[in-house]
Amino acid sequence: MAGTLAHPRADVRPLLRDFYDRNAAQVAKELLGCVLVRRFQDGRVVAVRLVETEAYVGAHDRACHSSIGRTARNQAMFGPPGRLYVYLVYGLHHCCNVVCGPGLDPNAVLLRAAAPLSADELCLLGLSRERMRSPLHSTSGPGNLARALDVSLAHDALDLCAARSALWVLPRLFIPRIVTGPRIGVQYAGAWSRRHLRFCERNSPFVSRPRL
DNA sequence: CAGCGGATGTGCT
DNA sequence: GCACATCCGCTGG
């Protein structure tokens, strides 16, 4: 992993499994401002700052895929925290989630939108400019974000905390102001659809619609 | 801004 | 078999 950093700073290391080993609402809030890093086969890297997440808080949450029990599709969510849960929705778009806890409690955080890194952030992270690539597509909206990072079903259950992973998360360099609202596209979930489990960086133009 | 087509895996009957 | 899905982009008013 250090091989992807030109001038790695000792204090900037991927988030450890402990970070993810908590309920999804807590993790979703604290992922805002963190940097998602994707390394491709050719060694090049795309890195973005997360600005929008949604928490799916376990089997009692009717909007959460784990609420129907364990299936072939959602089994990654029942595994250990710190892995991805990726699925295909509407037959076209991939959605990229981070599995949370505590323990094996089937929580997950949907990664909905991200922003390009500022020059200051690049500098603070010590990311190599040569290996850095800008995303080829929009990073607003879960389907777009997954496409921009080329994340697909092949990455389901991928471990974000493993050495030399294709994907990992770096800690946030500042704490953003957060606004909350109901989650998108879960009207079927009754009262759960109205809970404020969507978290956005306030005033970020990269948050998906409808803006909070 | 509402409406809708796209394209297919998934879970239930 | 079938209805629906943690979406997106385009269309028409």
CSV table of C-alpha atoms (C1' of nucleotides) in Angstrom, one decimal:
chain,number,residue,atom,x,y,z
A,1,MET,CA,0.0,0.0,0.0
A,2,ALA,CA,2.8,2.4,0.8
A,3,GLY,CA,3.9,1.7,-2.8
A,4,THR,CA,1.1,3.8,-4.1
A,5,LEU,CA,2.2,6.8,-2.1
A,6,ALA,CA,5.1,9.0,-3.4
A,7,HIS,CA,5.8,10.6,-0.1
A,8,PRO,CA,3.7,8.7,2.5
A,9,ARG,CA,3.1,10.5,5.7
A,10,ALA,CA,3.5,8.3,8.7
A,11,ASP,CA,0.2,9.7,10.1
A,12,VAL,CA,-1.9,9.0,7.0
A,13,ARG,CA,-2.8,5.3,7.0
A,14,PRO,CA,-5.9,3.4,5.8
A,15,LEU,CA,-8.7,3.2,8.3
A,16,LEU,CA,-8.5,0.0,10.4
A,17,ARG,CA,-11.1,-2.6,10.9
A,18,ASP,CA,-12.1,-1.0,14.3
A,19,PHE,CA,-13.3,2.0,12.5
A,20,TYR,CA,-15.9,0.0,10.6
A,21,ASP,CA,-16.8,-2.3,13.6
A,22,ARG,CA,-19.6,0.1,14.8
A,23,ASN,CA,-23.1,0.7,13.8
A,24,ALA,CA,-23.7,2.1,10.3
A,25,ALA,CA,-25.1,5.5,11.4
A,26,GLN,CA,-21.9,6.3,13.3
A,27,VAL,CA,-19.6,5.1,10.5
A,28,ALA,CA,-21.7,6.9,7.8
A,29,LYS,CA,-21.2,10.2,9.6
A,30,GLU,CA,-17.5,9.7,10.2
A,31,LEU,CA,-16.8,8.6,6.6
A,32,LEU,CA,-17.8,12.1,5.4
A,33,GLY,CA,-14.5,13.9,4.6
A,34,CYS,CA,-12.6,10.6,4.3
A,35,VAL,CA,-10.7,9.8,1.1
A,36,LEU,CA,-11.7,6.7,-0.9
A,37,VAL,CA,-8.7,5.4,-2.9
A,38,ARG,CA,-9.0,3.0,-5.8
A,39,ARG,CA,-6.0,1.4,-7.3
A,40,PHE,CA,-6.3,-0.2,-10.7
A,41,GLN,CA,-4.4,-3.1,-12.2
A,42,ASP,CA,-2.0,-0.9,-13.9
A,43,GLY,CA,-1.0,0.7,-10.5
A,44,ARG,CA,-2.6,4.0,-11.2
A,45,VAL,CA,-4.8,5.6,-8.5
A,46,VAL,CA,-8.0,7.5,-8.3
A,47,ALA,CA,-8.8,9.2,-4.9
A,48,VAL,CA,-11.9,11.2,-4.0
A,49,ARG,CA,-13.3,12.7,-0.8
A,50,LEU,CA,-16.6,11.3,0.4
A,51,VAL,CA,-19.4,13.9,0.7
A,52,GLU,CA,-22.6,11.8,0.9
A,53,THR,CA,-23.4,8.5,2.6
A,54,GLU,CA,-26.4,6.6,3.9
A,55,ALA,CA,-26.6,4.2,6.8
A,56,TYR,CA,-28.5,0.9,6.7
A,57,VAL,CA,-28.6,0.0,10.3
A,58,GLY,CA,-29.3,-3.7,10.5
A,59,ALA,CA,-31.9,-6.5,10.1
A,60,HIS,CA,-34.6,-4.5,11.9
A,61,ASP,CA,-34.2,-1.6,9.4
A,62,ARG,CA,-36.8,-2.4,6.7
A,63,ALA,CA,-34.8,-0.5,4.1
A,64,CYS,CA,-31.7,-2.5,4.8
A,65,HIS,CA,-31.1,-5.5,2.5
A,66,SER,CA,-30.2,-7.6,5.5
A,67,SER,CA,-33.8,-7.2,6.8
A,68,ILE,CA,-34.9,-10.1,4.6
A,69,GLY,CA,-32.3,-12.4,6.0
A,70,ARG,CA,-29.1,-13.7,4.5
A,71,THR,CA,-29.2,-14.5,0.7
A,72,ALA,CA,-26.6,-15.0,-2.0
A,73,ARG,CA,-26.7,-11.4,-2.9
A,74,ASN,CA,-26.4,-9.8,0.5
A,75,GLN,CA,-24.1,-12.3,2.3
A,76,ALA,CA,-21.2,-9.9,2.4
A,77,MET,CA,-23.2,-7.7,4.8
A,78,PHE,CA,-23.3,-10.6,7.2
A,79,GLY,CA,-19.6,-11.0,7.1
A,80,PRO,CA,-16.9,-9.1,9.1
A,81,PRO,CA,-16.9,-5.3,9.0
A,82,GLY,CA,-14.5,-3.4,6.7
A,83,ARG,CA,-15.4,-5.2,3.5
A,84,LEU,CA,-17.4,-4.0,0.5
A,85,TYR,CA,-21.0,-5.0,-0.2
A,86,VAL,CA,-21.6,-4.4,-3.9
A,87,TYR,CA,-24.8,-5.2,-5.7
A,88,LEU,CA,-26.6,-4.4,-9.0
A,89,VAL,CA,-29.7,-2.3,-8.9
A,90,TYR,CA,-32.3,-1.7,-11.6
A,91,GLY,CA,-30.3,-4.0,-13.9
A,92,LEU,CA,-27.8,-1.2,-14.7
A,93,HIS,CA,-26.1,0.4,-11.8
A,94,HIS,CA,-23.8,-0.9,-9.2
A,95,CYS,CA,-24.0,0.4,-5.6
A,96,CYS,CA,-21.0,0.3,-3.4
A,97,ASN,CA,-21.5,-0.2,0.4
A,98,VAL,CA,-19.1,-0.6,3.3
A,99,VAL,CA,-20.0,-3.4,5.7
A,100,CYS,CA,-20.2,-2.2,9.3
A,101,GLY,CA,-20.9,-3.8,12.7
A,102,PRO,CA,-20.8,-4.0,15.6
A,103,GLY,CA,-19.4,-7.5,15.1
A,104,LEU,CA,-21.4,-9.5,12.6
A,105,ASP,CA,-24.5,-7.3,12.9
A,106,PRO,CA,-25.5,-6.8,9.3
A,107,ASN,CA,-25.1,-3.0,8.9
A,108,ALA,CA,-23.8,-1.2,5.8
A,109,VAL,CA,-23.1,2.3,4.6
A,110,LEU,CA,-24.0,3.2,1.0
A,111,LEU,CA,-21.4,5.5,-0.6
A,112,ARG,CA,-23.5,8.0,-2.6
A,113,ALA,CA,-21.2,10.8,-3.7
A,114,ALA,CA,-17.7,12.1,-3.6
A,115,ALA,CA,-15.7,15.2,-4.6
A,116,PRO,CA,-12.3,15.6,-6.3
A,117,LEU,CA,-9.4,16.2,-4.0
A,118,SER,CA,-8.2,19.7,-3.6
A,119,ALA,CA,-4.5,20.5,-4.2
A,120,ASP,CA,-4.2,21.0,-0.4
A,121,GLU,CA,-5.6,17.6,0.3
A,122,LEU,CA,-3.4,15.9,-2.2
A,123,CYS,CA,-0.4,17.5,-0.6
A,124,LEU,CA,-1.5,16.6,2.9
A,125,LEU,CA,-2.0,13.0,1.9
A,126,GLY,CA,1.3,12.8,0.0
A,127,LEU,CA,-0.4,11.1,-2.9
A,128,SER,CA,1.8,10.7,-6.0
A,129,ARG,CA,0.8,13.0,-8.9
A,130,GLU,CA,2.2,10.7,-11.5
A,131,ARG,CA,0.0,7.8,-10.5
A,132,MET,CA,-3.0,9.9,-9.7
A,133,ARG,CA,-5.8,9.9,-12.3
A,134,SER,CA,-9.0,12.0,-12.3
A,135,PRO,CA,-12.2,10.0,-12.4
A,136,LEU,CA,-13.5,9.5,-16.0
A,137,HIS,CA,-17.1,10.0,-14.9
A,138,SER,CA,-19.3,11.9,-12.5
A,139,THR,CA,-18.8,10.9,-8.8
A,140,SER,CA,-22.3,12.2,-7.8
A,141,GLY,CA,-24.9,9.5,-7.1
A,142,PRO,CA,-24.1,5.9,-6.0
A,143,GLY,CA,-24.3,4.5,-9.5
A,144,ASN,CA,-22.1,7.2,-10.9
A,145,LEU,CA,-19.6,6.9,-8.1
A,146,ALA,CA,-19.3,3.1,-8.6
A,147,ARG,CA,-18.8,3.6,-12.3
A,148,ALA,CA,-16.2,6.3,-11.8
A,149,LEU,CA,-14.2,4.0,-9.6
A,150,ASP,CA,-14.9,1.0,-11.8
A,151,VAL,CA,-16.4,-0.9,-8.9
A,152,SER,CA,-18.6,-3.9,-9.8
A,153,LEU,CA,-19.8,-7.2,-8.5
A,154,ALA,CA,-16.3,-8.5,-8.9
A,155,HIS,CA,-15.5,-6.3,-5.8
A,156,ASP,CA,-18.3,-7.7,-3.6
A,157,ALA,CA,-16.8,-8.7,-0.2
A,158,LEU,CA,-13.5,-7.1,-1.0
A,159,ASP,CA,-11.6,-6.3,2.2
A,160,LEU,CA,-10.8,-2.6,2.5
A,161,CYS,CA,-8.4,-3.3,5.3
A,162,ALA,CA,-6.2,-5.9,3.6
A,163,ALA,CA,-2.7,-5.2,2.5
A,164,ARG,CA,-2.4,-4.3,-1.2
A,165,SER,CA,-6.2,-4.0,-1.6
A,166,ALA,CA,-7.7,-2.5,-4.8
A,167,LEU,CA,-9.7,-0.1,-2.6
A,168,TRP,CA,-9.2,1.5,0.8
A,169,VAL,CA,-10.1,4.6,2.8
A,170,LEU,CA,-7.9,7.2,4.4
A,171,PRO,CA,-8.8,9.3,7.4
A,172,ARG,CA,-10.4,12.7,7.0
A,173,LEU,CA,-8.2,15.7,7.1
A,174,PHE,CA,-10.9,18.0,8.4
A,175,ILE,CA,-14.4,17.5,9.9
A,176,PRO,CA,-17.1,18.7,7.5
A,177,ARG,CA,-20.4,20.3,8.5
A,178,ILE,CA,-23.0,17.7,8.1
A,179,VAL,CA,-26.7,17.9,7.1
A,180,THR,CA,-29.1,15.0,7.4
A,181,GLY,CA,-32.2,13.8,5.7
A,182,PRO,CA,-34.3,10.8,4.7
A,183,ARG,CA,-32.6,8.1,2.6
A,184,ILE,CA,-33.2,8.0,-1.2
A,185,GLY,CA,-35.3,5.4,-2.9
A,186,VAL,CA,-36.6,3.5,0.1
A,187,GLN,CA,-40.3,4.7,0.2
A,188,TYR,CA,-41.3,1.0,0.5
A,189,ALA,CA,-39.8,0.9,4.0
A,190,GLY,CA,-42.6,2.7,5.8
A,191,ALA,CA,-41.5,4.6,8.9
A,192,TRP,CA,-37.9,3.6,8.2
A,193,SER,CA,-37.9,5.7,5.0
A,194,ARG,CA,-38.4,8.8,7.1
A,195,ARG,CA,-35.5,8.4,9.5
A,196,HIS,CA,-32.6,10.8,9.0
A,197,LEU,CA,-30.0,8.3,7.9
A,198,ARG,CA,-28.6,10.2,4.9
A,199,PHE,CA,-25.6,12.3,5.7
A,200,CYS,CA,-24.2,15.0,3.4
A,201,GLU,CA,-21.4,17.5,3.6
A,202,ARG,CA,-23.2,20.8,3.9
A,203,ASN,CA,-23.0,23.0,0.8
A,204,SER,CA,-21.1,20.5,-1.3
A,205,PRO,CA,-22.0,20.8,-5.0
A,206,PHE,CA,-21.1,17.1,-5.4
A,207,VAL,CA,-24.0,15.8,-3.3
A,208,SER,CA,-26.6,14.0,-5.4
A,209,ARG,CA,-30.2,15.1,-5.9
A,210,PRO,CA,-32.3,15.9,-4.1
A,211,ARG,CA,-29.8,18.1,-2.3
A,212,LEU,CA,-30.3,18.6,1.4
B,1,DC,C1',-40.2,19.2,-11.9
B,2,DA,C1',-42.8,15.0,-12.9
B,3,DG,C1',-42.7,11.1,-15.7
B,4,DC,C1',-40.7,7.4,-17.8
B,5,DG,C1',-37.6,4.0,-20.3
B,6,DG,C1',-33.6,1.3,-19.8
B,7,DA,C1',-32.0,-3.7,-18.6
B,8,DT,C1',-31.5,-7.6,-15.5
B,9,DG,C1',-30.7,-9.8,-11.0
B,10,DT,C1',-33.3,-11.2,-7.1
B,11,DG,C1',-36.7,-13.0,-4.1
B,12,DC,C1',-41.2,-14.6,-3.7
B,13,DT,C1',-45.5,-17.2,-5.5
C,1,DG,C1',-43.8,-16.6,-13.8
C,2,DC,C1',-43.6,-11.9,-12.0
C,3,DA,C1',-43.1,-7.5,-9.5
C,4,DC,C1',-39.8,-4.8,-8.0
C,5,DA,C1',-35.2,-2.8,-7.1
C,6,DT,C1',-30.4,1.8,-1.9
C,7,DC,C1',-30.5,4.8,-10.2
C,8,DC,C1',-29.7,7.8,-14.1
C,9,DG,C1',-30.6,10.6,-17.9
C,10,DC,C1',-33.7,12.4,-20.9
C,11,DT,C1',-38.2,14.4,-22.2
C,12,DG,C1',-42.1,17.5,-22.2
C,13,DG,C1',-44.8,21.0,-19.7
